[in-house]
Short mmCIF file of C-alpha atoms in Angstrom, two decimals:
data_model
loop_
_atom_site.label_atom_id
_atom_site.label_comp_id
_atom_site.label_asym_id
_atom_site.label_seq_id
_atom_site.Cartn_x
_atom_site.Cartn_y
_atom_site.Cartn_z
CA MET A 41 25.17 59.88 -25.49
CA ARG A 42 22.19 58.11 -24.03
CA LYS A 43 21.51 56.66 -27.48
CA TYR A 44 24.95 54.98 -27.57
CA PHE A 45 24.54 53.59 -24.07
CA LEU A 46 21.15 52.15 -25.05
CA ILE A 47 22.58 50.52 -28.18
CA ALA A 48 25.47 49.06 -26.17
CA ALA A 49 23.08 47.69 -23.56
CA ILE A 50 20.93 46.04 -26.23
CA CYS A 51 24.00 44.45 -27.84
CA ILE A 52 25.20 43.11 -24.50
CA CYS A 53 21.76 41.61 -23.82
CA MET A 54 21.69 39.96 -27.27
CA ILE A 55 25.18 38.52 -26.79
CA SER A 56 24.26 37.27 -23.30
CA ALA A 57 21.12 35.60 -24.62
CA GLN A 58 23.10 33.84 -27.35
CA MET A 59 25.68 32.69 -24.82
CA VAL A 60 22.94 31.20 -22.63
CA VAL A 61 21.61 29.16 -25.56
CA SER A 62 25.07 28.19 -26.80
CA ASN A 63 26.60 27.22 -23.47
CA ALA A 64 23.52 25.38 -22.29
CA SER A 65 23.20 23.52 -25.60
CA ILE A 66 19.40 23.41 -25.37
CA HIS A 67 17.74 26.24 -23.43
CA VAL A 68 14.41 25.19 -21.90
CA GLN A 69 11.84 27.64 -20.57
CA ILE A 70 8.67 26.90 -18.60
CA PHE A 71 5.70 29.27 -18.68
CA GLU A 72 2.85 28.98 -16.19
CA GLU A 73 0.90 32.22 -16.64
CA GLY A 74 -1.10 33.76 -19.48
CA LEU A 75 -2.15 30.45 -21.06
CA THR A 76 -5.72 30.14 -22.31
CA ASP A 77 -6.34 26.52 -23.26
CA HIS A 78 -4.60 23.28 -24.19
CA LYS A 79 -5.29 23.73 -27.92
CA THR A 80 -3.43 26.95 -28.66
CA ILE A 81 0.24 27.82 -28.31
CA PRO A 82 0.38 31.61 -27.82
CA SER A 83 2.12 33.64 -30.52
CA THR A 84 3.41 36.06 -27.88
CA LEU A 85 5.36 34.46 -25.09
CA PRO A 86 4.07 35.02 -21.55
CA VAL A 87 6.33 35.79 -18.60
CA GLU A 88 8.87 33.03 -18.00
CA THR A 89 8.52 31.11 -14.74
CA GLU A 90 11.84 29.27 -14.83
CA HIS A 91 14.46 27.83 -17.16
CA PHE A 92 17.09 25.10 -17.22
CA ALA A 93 19.50 23.42 -19.62
CA GLU A 94 18.84 20.24 -21.56
CA GLU A 95 21.05 17.91 -23.55
CA ALA A 96 18.56 17.18 -26.33
CA PHE A 97 15.10 18.06 -27.54
CA ALA A 98 13.74 15.19 -25.47
CA PHE A 99 11.60 15.38 -22.35
CA PHE A 100 10.18 12.87 -19.90
CA TYR A 101 10.16 14.88 -16.66
CA ILE A 102 9.39 18.39 -15.42
CA PRO A 103 11.75 19.46 -12.63
CA HIS A 104 10.04 20.47 -9.41
CA ARG A 105 9.87 24.08 -8.34
CA TYR A 106 10.28 25.00 -4.67
CA VAL A 107 8.90 27.72 -2.40
CA TYR A 108 10.97 29.71 0.10
CA SER A 109 10.90 26.95 2.73
CA GLY A 110 12.26 24.31 0.35
CA VAL A 111 8.88 22.60 -0.07
CA ARG A 112 7.65 21.67 -3.54
CA ALA A 113 5.45 24.30 -5.16
CA ASP A 114 2.20 23.34 -6.84
CA ARG A 115 2.15 23.86 -10.58
CA PRO A 116 -0.95 24.95 -12.52
CA THR A 117 -2.87 22.49 -14.66
CA LEU A 118 -1.56 23.97 -17.95
CA LEU A 119 2.09 24.63 -18.83
CA LEU A 120 3.95 25.80 -21.92
CA ILE A 121 7.44 24.41 -22.42
CA ARG A 122 9.74 26.01 -25.00
CA ALA A 123 13.09 24.56 -26.03
CA THR A 124 15.51 26.50 -28.24
CA GLY A 125 18.95 25.70 -29.53
CA GLN A 126 21.42 26.18 -32.36
CA ILE A 127 21.80 22.95 -34.31
CA GLU A 128 24.60 22.14 -36.72
CA LEU A 129 23.42 20.07 -39.71
CA PRO A 130 25.27 18.72 -42.74
CA ALA A 131 24.05 19.61 -46.20
CA GLY A 132 21.18 17.50 -47.50
CA GLU A 133 17.54 16.63 -46.95
CA HIS A 134 16.85 15.41 -43.41
CA ARG A 135 13.73 13.95 -41.84
CA LEU A 136 12.55 15.18 -38.43
CA LEU A 137 10.03 13.42 -36.21
CA ILE A 138 8.17 15.11 -33.36
CA ARG A 139 6.24 13.22 -30.70
CA SER A 140 4.03 14.77 -28.05
CA LEU A 141 1.10 13.89 -25.83
CA GLY A 142 -0.61 17.17 -26.73
CA LYS A 143 -0.28 20.27 -28.87
CA SER A 144 3.26 20.91 -30.11
CA GLN A 145 5.06 22.67 -32.95
CA LEU A 146 8.56 22.62 -34.41
CA LYS A 147 10.19 25.57 -36.16
CA ILE A 148 13.59 25.76 -37.82
CA ASP A 149 14.86 29.19 -38.84
CA ASP A 150 11.33 30.57 -38.23
CA GLN A 151 9.86 28.03 -40.67
CA MET A 152 6.99 25.93 -39.30
CA LEU A 153 7.92 22.31 -40.01
CA ALA A 154 5.55 20.09 -38.04
CA GLN A 155 2.74 20.15 -35.49
CA THR A 156 0.88 17.60 -33.39
CA PRO A 157 -2.79 17.99 -32.40
CA PRO A 158 -4.06 18.85 -28.90
CA VAL A 159 -4.45 16.07 -26.38
CA ARG A 160 -7.41 13.86 -27.18
CA HIS A 161 -10.29 12.68 -25.00
CA ARG A 162 -8.37 9.53 -24.19
CA THR A 163 -4.61 9.39 -23.75
CA ASP A 164 -4.27 5.66 -23.09
CA GLY A 165 -4.19 4.66 -26.75
CA GLN A 166 -7.64 3.03 -26.57
CA ASP A 167 -9.58 5.64 -28.58
CA SER A 168 -10.90 5.15 -32.10
CA PHE A 169 -8.41 7.55 -33.71
CA GLN A 170 -6.36 5.84 -36.40
CA PHE A 171 -2.73 6.87 -36.60
CA GLN A 172 -0.98 7.12 -39.92
CA GLN A 173 1.66 4.46 -40.42
CA LEU A 174 4.96 6.27 -40.77
CA ASP A 175 7.95 4.68 -42.46
CA LEU A 176 10.48 5.07 -39.65
CA GLY A 177 12.47 1.85 -39.86
CA ASP A 178 12.69 -1.03 -37.42
CA ASP A 179 15.10 0.24 -34.76
CA ILE A 180 13.37 3.44 -33.69
CA ARG A 181 11.65 3.42 -30.29
CA ARG A 182 7.90 3.01 -30.57
CA PRO A 183 5.64 5.84 -29.32
CA ALA A 184 3.96 5.52 -25.93
CA PRO A 185 0.15 5.08 -25.82
CA GLY A 186 -1.68 8.33 -26.52
CA VAL A 187 1.36 10.08 -28.01
CA SER A 188 0.90 11.76 -31.40
CA GLU A 189 3.72 11.93 -33.93
CA GLN A 190 4.38 13.94 -37.08
CA LEU A 191 7.11 13.57 -39.71
CA ALA A 192 8.63 16.44 -41.71
CA THR A 193 11.55 17.02 -44.07
CA PHE A 194 14.07 19.85 -43.95
CA GLN A 195 16.54 20.86 -46.65
CA SER A 196 19.79 22.21 -45.23
CA GLN A 197 22.63 23.86 -47.07
CA GLY A 198 24.84 22.88 -44.17
CA GLY A 199 25.62 24.99 -41.13
CA ILE A 200 23.93 26.32 -37.99
CA HIS A 201 20.13 26.47 -37.71
CA GLN A 202 17.94 27.96 -34.99
CA VAL A 203 15.45 25.35 -33.69
CA VAL A 204 12.39 26.16 -31.58
CA PHE A 205 10.21 23.39 -30.18
CA GLU A 206 7.14 24.32 -28.14
CA PHE A 207 4.53 22.09 -26.52
CA LEU A 208 1.65 22.36 -24.06
CA VAL A 209 1.36 20.13 -21.01
CA GLY A 210 -1.85 19.40 -19.10
CA GLY A 211 -5.03 21.45 -19.39
CA ILE A 212 -8.73 20.90 -18.89
CA LEU A 213 -11.03 18.94 -21.20
CA GLU A 214 -14.59 20.23 -21.28
CA PRO A 215 -17.72 18.99 -23.09
CA PRO A 216 -18.06 18.08 -25.90
CA GLU A 217 -14.40 16.94 -25.79
CA SER A 218 -15.22 14.95 -22.68
CA ASP A 219 -18.40 13.72 -21.04
CA TYR A 220 -17.45 15.83 -18.03
CA GLU A 221 -14.83 18.40 -17.07
CA LYS A 222 -11.58 16.49 -16.89
CA VAL A 223 -8.33 17.91 -15.54
CA LEU A 224 -5.36 16.48 -17.42
CA ARG A 225 -2.16 15.66 -15.62
CA ALA A 226 0.69 18.10 -16.18
CA GLU A 227 3.09 15.45 -17.42
CA VAL A 228 5.15 15.27 -20.59
CA ASN A 229 5.07 11.47 -21.01
CA GLU A 230 7.70 11.13 -23.76
CA THR A 231 7.96 14.30 -25.82
CA THR A 232 10.80 14.30 -28.34
CA VAL A 233 12.28 15.69 -31.53
CA SER A 234 14.41 13.19 -33.43
CA ILE A 235 16.20 13.40 -36.75
CA GLN A 236 17.16 11.04 -39.55
CA LEU A 237 20.16 12.60 -41.25
CA SER A 238 20.49 12.46 -45.00
CA GLY A 239 21.92 9.10 -46.05
CA ASP A 240 21.42 7.55 -42.59
CA ARG A 241 18.81 4.88 -41.81
CA ASN A 242 18.62 5.57 -38.08
CA PHE A 243 16.86 8.26 -36.04
CA TYR A 244 18.71 10.21 -33.36
CA LEU A 245 17.48 12.52 -30.63
CA LEU A 246 18.01 16.07 -31.83
CA THR A 247 21.05 17.65 -30.15
CA ALA A 248 23.43 20.51 -30.97
CA LYS A 249 25.34 18.05 -33.20
CA PRO A 250 22.90 15.23 -34.08
CA GLY A 251 24.07 11.66 -34.48
CA ASN A 252 25.32 10.64 -31.03
CA LEU A 253 22.03 9.75 -29.25
CA PRO A 254 20.26 6.91 -31.11
CA TYR A 255 16.50 6.97 -30.64
CA THR A 256 16.24 3.29 -29.81
CA ASP A 257 14.99 1.63 -26.64
CA LYS A 258 18.51 1.27 -25.28
CA GLY A 259 19.53 4.75 -26.40
CA TRP A 260 16.47 6.25 -24.72
CA TRP A 261 17.06 4.44 -21.43
CA ASP A 262 20.72 5.48 -21.38
CA PHE A 263 19.71 9.09 -22.03
CA LYS A 264 16.95 8.94 -19.40
CA GLN A 265 19.22 7.55 -16.70
CA ARG A 266 21.81 10.24 -17.36
CA ARG A 267 19.23 13.02 -17.24
CA GLU A 268 17.63 11.67 -14.07
CA ILE A 269 20.93 12.29 -12.30
CA TYR A 270 20.98 15.81 -13.72
CA TYR A 271 17.40 16.51 -12.62
CA SER A 272 18.15 15.21 -9.14
CA GLN A 273 21.12 17.58 -8.84
CA LEU A 274 19.12 20.45 -10.33
CA GLU A 275 16.29 20.00 -7.83
CA ALA A 276 18.69 19.64 -4.93
CA GLY A 277 20.31 22.94 -5.90
CA ARG A 278 16.96 24.68 -6.25
CA ARG A 279 15.76 23.37 -2.93
CA LYS A 280 18.98 24.39 -1.20
CA ASN A 281 18.84 27.91 -2.63
CA GLN A 282 15.25 28.37 -1.50
CA TRP A 283 15.69 27.30 2.10
CA GLN A 284 18.96 29.15 2.73
CA GLN A 285 17.10 31.72 4.83
CA TRP A 286 15.87 28.89 7.05
CA LYS A 287 19.29 27.26 7.40
CA PRO A 288 20.35 29.05 10.63
CA TYR A 289 17.07 28.04 12.26
CA TRP A 290 17.44 24.36 11.33
CA ASP A 291 21.15 24.33 12.13
CA HIS A 292 20.26 25.51 15.63
CA ARG A 293 17.59 22.82 15.99
CA HIS A 294 19.89 20.09 14.71
CA GLU A 295 22.68 21.16 17.06
CA TYR A 296 20.26 21.14 19.98
CA ALA A 297 19.03 17.67 18.98
CA ARG A 298 22.60 16.36 18.74
CA SER A 299 23.45 17.79 22.16
CA TRP A 300 20.31 16.34 23.71
CA SER A 301 20.87 12.90 22.17
CA GLN A 302 24.44 12.84 23.49
CA GLU A 303 23.21 13.66 26.99
CA ASN A 304 20.31 11.22 26.72
CA PRO A 305 21.55 8.17 24.80
CA ALA A 306 18.83 5.97 23.36
CA PRO A 307 18.31 2.54 24.91
CA GLU A 308 19.81 -0.33 22.97
CA PRO A 309 17.95 -3.56 23.71
CA ARG A 310 20.20 -6.50 22.95
CA LEU A 311 19.48 -10.18 22.99
CA ASN A 312 21.77 -13.15 23.25
CA ASN A 313 22.95 -14.19 19.77
CA ASN A 314 21.16 -11.23 18.19
CA PRO A 315 22.58 -10.85 14.67
CA ASN A 316 20.97 -7.46 14.02
CA SER A 317 23.20 -4.42 14.18
CA ASN A 318 20.86 -1.45 13.78
CA TYR A 319 18.66 0.03 16.49
CA ILE A 320 15.33 -0.52 14.72
CA ASP A 321 15.91 -4.25 14.25
CA GLN A 322 17.10 -4.54 17.83
CA PHE A 323 13.88 -3.01 19.15
CA LEU A 324 11.73 -5.15 16.85
CA THR A 325 13.57 -8.32 17.83
CA HIS A 326 13.21 -7.34 21.48
CA ASP A 327 9.41 -7.10 21.08
CA LEU A 328 9.19 -10.29 19.03
CA TYR A 329 11.12 -12.09 21.74
CA ASP A 330 8.44 -11.01 24.21
CA LEU A 331 5.86 -12.70 21.98
CA THR A 332 7.70 -16.01 22.07
CA ILE A 333 8.08 -16.38 25.83
CA ALA A 334 4.32 -16.98 26.21
CA GLY A 335 4.19 -15.99 29.83
CA ASP A 336 6.92 -18.37 30.91
CA SER A 337 8.38 -16.83 34.08
CA ASN A 338 11.63 -18.72 33.56
CA HIS A 339 12.47 -16.55 30.53
CA SER A 340 13.77 -13.01 30.59
CA LEU A 341 15.46 -10.60 28.23
CA ASP A 342 18.73 -10.55 30.12
CA ASN A 343 18.37 -13.85 32.02
CA THR A 344 18.29 -11.93 35.34
CA THR A 345 15.00 -10.02 35.44
CA SER A 346 11.88 -12.17 35.52
CA ILE A 347 8.62 -10.94 34.04
CA SER A 348 6.71 -12.57 36.89
CA GLY A 349 5.97 -10.84 40.16
CA PRO A 350 3.13 -9.05 41.95
CA GLY A 351 0.24 -8.45 39.56
CA SER A 352 1.84 -10.47 36.75
CA ASN A 353 -1.44 -12.32 36.28
CA PHE A 354 -3.05 -9.33 34.54
CA GLN A 355 -2.80 -10.84 31.08
CA GLN A 356 -4.02 -14.28 32.14
CA THR A 357 -6.78 -13.26 34.55
CA VAL A 358 -7.78 -9.57 34.61
CA TRP A 359 -7.57 -8.67 30.93
CA PRO A 360 -9.82 -11.55 29.74
CA ILE A 361 -12.54 -10.32 32.12
CA MET A 362 -12.23 -6.75 30.81
CA GLU A 363 -12.40 -7.97 27.21
CA ALA A 364 -15.45 -10.16 27.82
CA LYS A 365 -17.52 -7.99 30.15
CA CYS A 366 -16.26 -4.37 30.04
CA ARG A 367 -14.94 -3.39 26.61
CA HIS A 368 -18.36 -3.52 24.94
CA CYS A 369 -19.33 -0.22 26.59
CA HIS A 370 -15.85 1.19 27.27
CA SER A 371 -14.23 1.35 23.83
CA GLY A 372 -14.33 3.42 20.69
CA GLU A 373 -15.10 7.13 20.42
CA LYS A 374 -17.96 7.12 22.97
CA ALA A 375 -16.60 5.09 25.83
CA ALA A 376 -18.98 5.17 28.79
CA GLY A 377 -17.86 7.52 31.56
CA GLY A 378 -14.75 8.46 29.58
CA LEU A 379 -13.07 5.17 30.57
CA TRP A 380 -11.37 3.55 27.58
CA LEU A 381 -10.55 -0.14 27.85
CA ASP A 382 -9.50 -0.71 24.23
CA LEU A 383 -5.97 -1.57 25.37
CA PRO A 384 -4.11 -1.51 28.68
CA SER A 385 -3.26 2.11 29.40
CA THR A 386 -1.56 4.21 32.06
CA ALA A 387 -4.55 6.57 31.74
CA TRP A 388 -6.40 4.16 34.05
CA PHE A 389 -4.25 5.52 36.88
CA GLU A 390 -5.01 9.18 36.16
CA VAL A 391 -7.98 11.42 36.91
CA SER A 392 -10.77 10.59 34.45
CA ASP A 393 -13.42 12.83 32.89
CA SER A 394 -15.65 12.19 35.91
CA GLY A 395 -13.01 13.59 38.26
CA THR A 396 -12.17 10.22 39.82
CA VAL A 397 -9.20 7.87 39.46
CA PRO A 398 -10.30 4.51 37.97
CA ILE A 399 -7.43 2.53 39.52
CA ILE A 400 -5.25 3.46 42.49
CA ALA A 401 -2.39 0.97 42.52
CA GLY A 402 -2.24 -0.85 45.86
CA ASN A 403 -5.63 0.48 47.01
CA ALA A 404 -8.65 -1.36 45.64
CA ILE A 405 -11.14 0.19 48.10
CA ASP A 406 -10.48 3.77 46.92
CA SER A 407 -10.30 2.84 43.22
CA GLU A 408 -13.35 4.05 41.29
CA LEU A 409 -13.33 0.97 39.06
CA PHE A 410 -13.48 -1.39 42.03
CA ARG A 411 -16.11 0.78 43.74
CA ARG A 412 -18.37 0.60 40.70
CA ILE A 413 -18.15 -3.18 40.33
CA THR A 414 -18.98 -3.71 44.04
CA ILE A 415 -21.51 -0.93 44.77
CA ASP A 416 -24.83 -2.12 46.23
CA ASP A 417 -26.99 0.18 44.06
CA ASP A 418 -27.99 -1.90 41.01
CA SER A 419 -28.49 1.27 38.93
CA LYS A 420 -24.86 2.27 39.41
CA ARG A 421 -23.12 -1.10 39.49
CA MET A 422 -20.95 -2.06 36.53
CA PRO A 423 -21.49 -4.00 34.42
CA PRO A 424 -25.26 -3.25 34.56
CA SER A 425 -27.42 -6.05 35.93
CA ASN A 426 -29.48 -6.13 32.73
CA SER A 427 -26.41 -6.53 30.48
CA GLY A 428 -25.99 -10.23 31.11
CA GLN A 429 -22.33 -9.55 31.96
CA VAL A 430 -22.53 -9.25 35.77
CA LEU A 431 -19.23 -10.11 37.46
CA THR A 432 -19.07 -13.18 39.64
CA ALA A 433 -17.71 -13.05 43.19
CA GLU A 434 -14.54 -14.78 41.98
CA GLU A 435 -14.03 -12.19 39.22
CA VAL A 436 -14.49 -9.35 41.72
CA MET A 437 -11.87 -10.97 43.93
CA ILE A 438 -9.48 -11.15 40.96
CA PHE A 439 -9.80 -7.39 40.47
CA ARG A 440 -9.26 -6.78 44.22
CA ARG A 441 -6.09 -8.89 44.33
CA TRP A 442 -4.70 -7.38 41.16
CA ILE A 443 -5.19 -3.76 42.29
CA ASN A 444 -3.93 -4.39 45.82
CA ALA A 445 -0.86 -6.15 44.40
CA GLY A 446 0.10 -2.98 42.51
CA ALA A 447 -2.07 -3.22 39.36
CA GLU A 448 0.88 -3.90 37.08
CA LEU A 449 0.14 -3.82 33.35
CA ASN A 450 2.16 -6.67 31.88
CA GLN A 451 2.74 -6.58 28.15
CA LEU A 452 0.17 -8.77 26.43
CA ILE A 453 2.01 -11.96 25.51
CA SER A 454 0.76 -14.32 22.86
CA THR A 455 0.32 -17.91 23.95
CA ARG A 456 1.31 -19.04 20.47
CA PRO A 457 5.02 -19.31 19.62
CA TYR A 458 6.11 -16.64 17.17
CA GLN A 459 7.83 -17.87 14.03
CA HIS A 460 10.22 -15.51 12.25
CA SER A 461 9.60 -15.34 8.53
CA GLN A 462 12.48 -16.28 6.27
CA SER A 463 14.54 -13.49 4.72
CA LEU A 464 13.55 -12.58 1.17
CA SER A 465 15.86 -13.36 -1.71
CA ASP A 466 17.44 -10.37 -3.45
CA LEU A 467 15.05 -10.51 -6.41
CA ALA A 468 12.00 -10.93 -4.18
CA PHE A 469 13.19 -7.97 -2.11
CA LEU A 470 13.63 -5.83 -5.25
CA ARG A 471 10.16 -6.79 -6.47
CA LYS A 472 8.60 -5.89 -3.12
CA VAL A 473 10.40 -2.52 -2.98
CA TYR A 474 9.15 -1.57 -6.45
CA TYR A 475 5.57 -2.67 -5.76
CA ASP A 476 5.52 -0.80 -2.43
CA THR A 477 7.03 2.44 -3.76
CA VAL A 478 6.44 2.62 -7.53
CA GLY A 479 3.45 0.31 -7.92
CA ILE A 480 4.88 -1.78 -10.76
CA PRO A 481 7.61 -4.44 -10.92
CA PRO A 482 11.17 -3.51 -11.91
CA THR A 483 12.13 -3.62 -15.57
CA GLU A 484 14.73 -6.01 -16.95
CA ILE A 485 17.26 -3.18 -17.11
CA GLU A 486 16.57 -2.19 -13.49
CA ILE A 487 17.03 -5.81 -12.41
CA GLU A 488 20.38 -5.99 -14.21
CA GLN A 489 21.50 -2.75 -12.56
CA PHE A 490 20.46 -4.11 -9.15
CA GLN A 491 22.41 -7.33 -9.66
CA ALA A 492 25.47 -5.40 -10.84
CA HIS A 493 25.97 -3.99 -7.33
CA PRO A 494 27.99 -5.99 -4.77
CA ALA A 495 25.77 -8.53 -2.96
CA ASN A 496 26.23 -6.83 0.41
CA LYS A 497 25.24 -3.39 -0.94
CA ARG A 498 22.40 -4.16 -3.35
CA ARG A 499 19.54 -3.56 -0.95
CA SER A 500 20.89 -0.33 0.50
CA GLN A 501 21.63 0.95 -3.01
CA VAL A 502 18.10 0.37 -4.29
CA ILE A 503 16.62 1.97 -1.17
#
């Protein structure tokens, strides 16, 4: 009886495995453990780390894996990727082309058809290795620098064939392969299997029913864009599944934050004729407006509150003295006496490392700063008498008046009018976004996609 149950279980497993391959079109497995080096594809498969579905035997990206908290997991330096699928071919002799950055092999019905060598010392296409010139026609997409390619023929009687494509990603180059130990990036670059069907002049990416994905520049970009959406959804699902156990915790935090923000609404600085609608631009414009008023007491942010008043001369009178005669010793990591004068700070009104309060607003006599600049003992007076920066009687009086008036710290205001830069054009904006985030300018296709969006939504779409 047990024997029959065992046979039934094995049959169910075999049927389930076939359904996975069939329904997913191309079944892709990633292996991270049990790999020895970047030159050898193991004959016995190690334990699978993960799997996903693919549309074709074509790879340009490895989906991220996530730990329990939803954070990306680090992958090892060497990976094995195995793609399997049942492919329907018409009768005839077909040509298959494999491309890979490193070691790869293609099998059809357990027959080894083609292999590419392990990754070379240089992968930028600048080595001395001479590639064979393959007769592939004019329309096929050219290989990326450093990518090896191999052509093979396969005779089919027509029908379904089992295809297995395996390739290694990453690894470590050691002498004499390299002058030093070099860790290769775990990236696939552009690893593909394409097919030229009998009687056809064009190559197509190998799919369950080849012939619908031309392996041209345009065909590749269309395929890549479609798969990028898939990978994004795949990663979002993985991330969501992993952090489900943390969801109650974050839901509680978010609810608390929403409640707090409703009870404590954020300030919304607004200026007359301010065209900006979002909070960040409002705050920035508010600060830039401060820079343009240049200390003019007739200007204010709401035309009712003047920036002048008791102690408003800090920026014009007190701060220049501090910059010229005090900051040399009271700035940086080792500020003398623990008093930092790098920038105006409310810490001046708190107990310092020495146990004293540098400035007591409204009381110059009891302020430690004022006591030290007026003390009779030359060895304790600041600045030191041998520094060449001794304060004059007028400068001491400026400090006295400022502290007694309340020691207000006015925002430092530039005496030069601030000029707003002109808004970037759409194309200049797109170029800047790509340089700042990707490091290279947008392609012609990406520019066309950007311009295809409505003018008022282009920038938000690209962001």
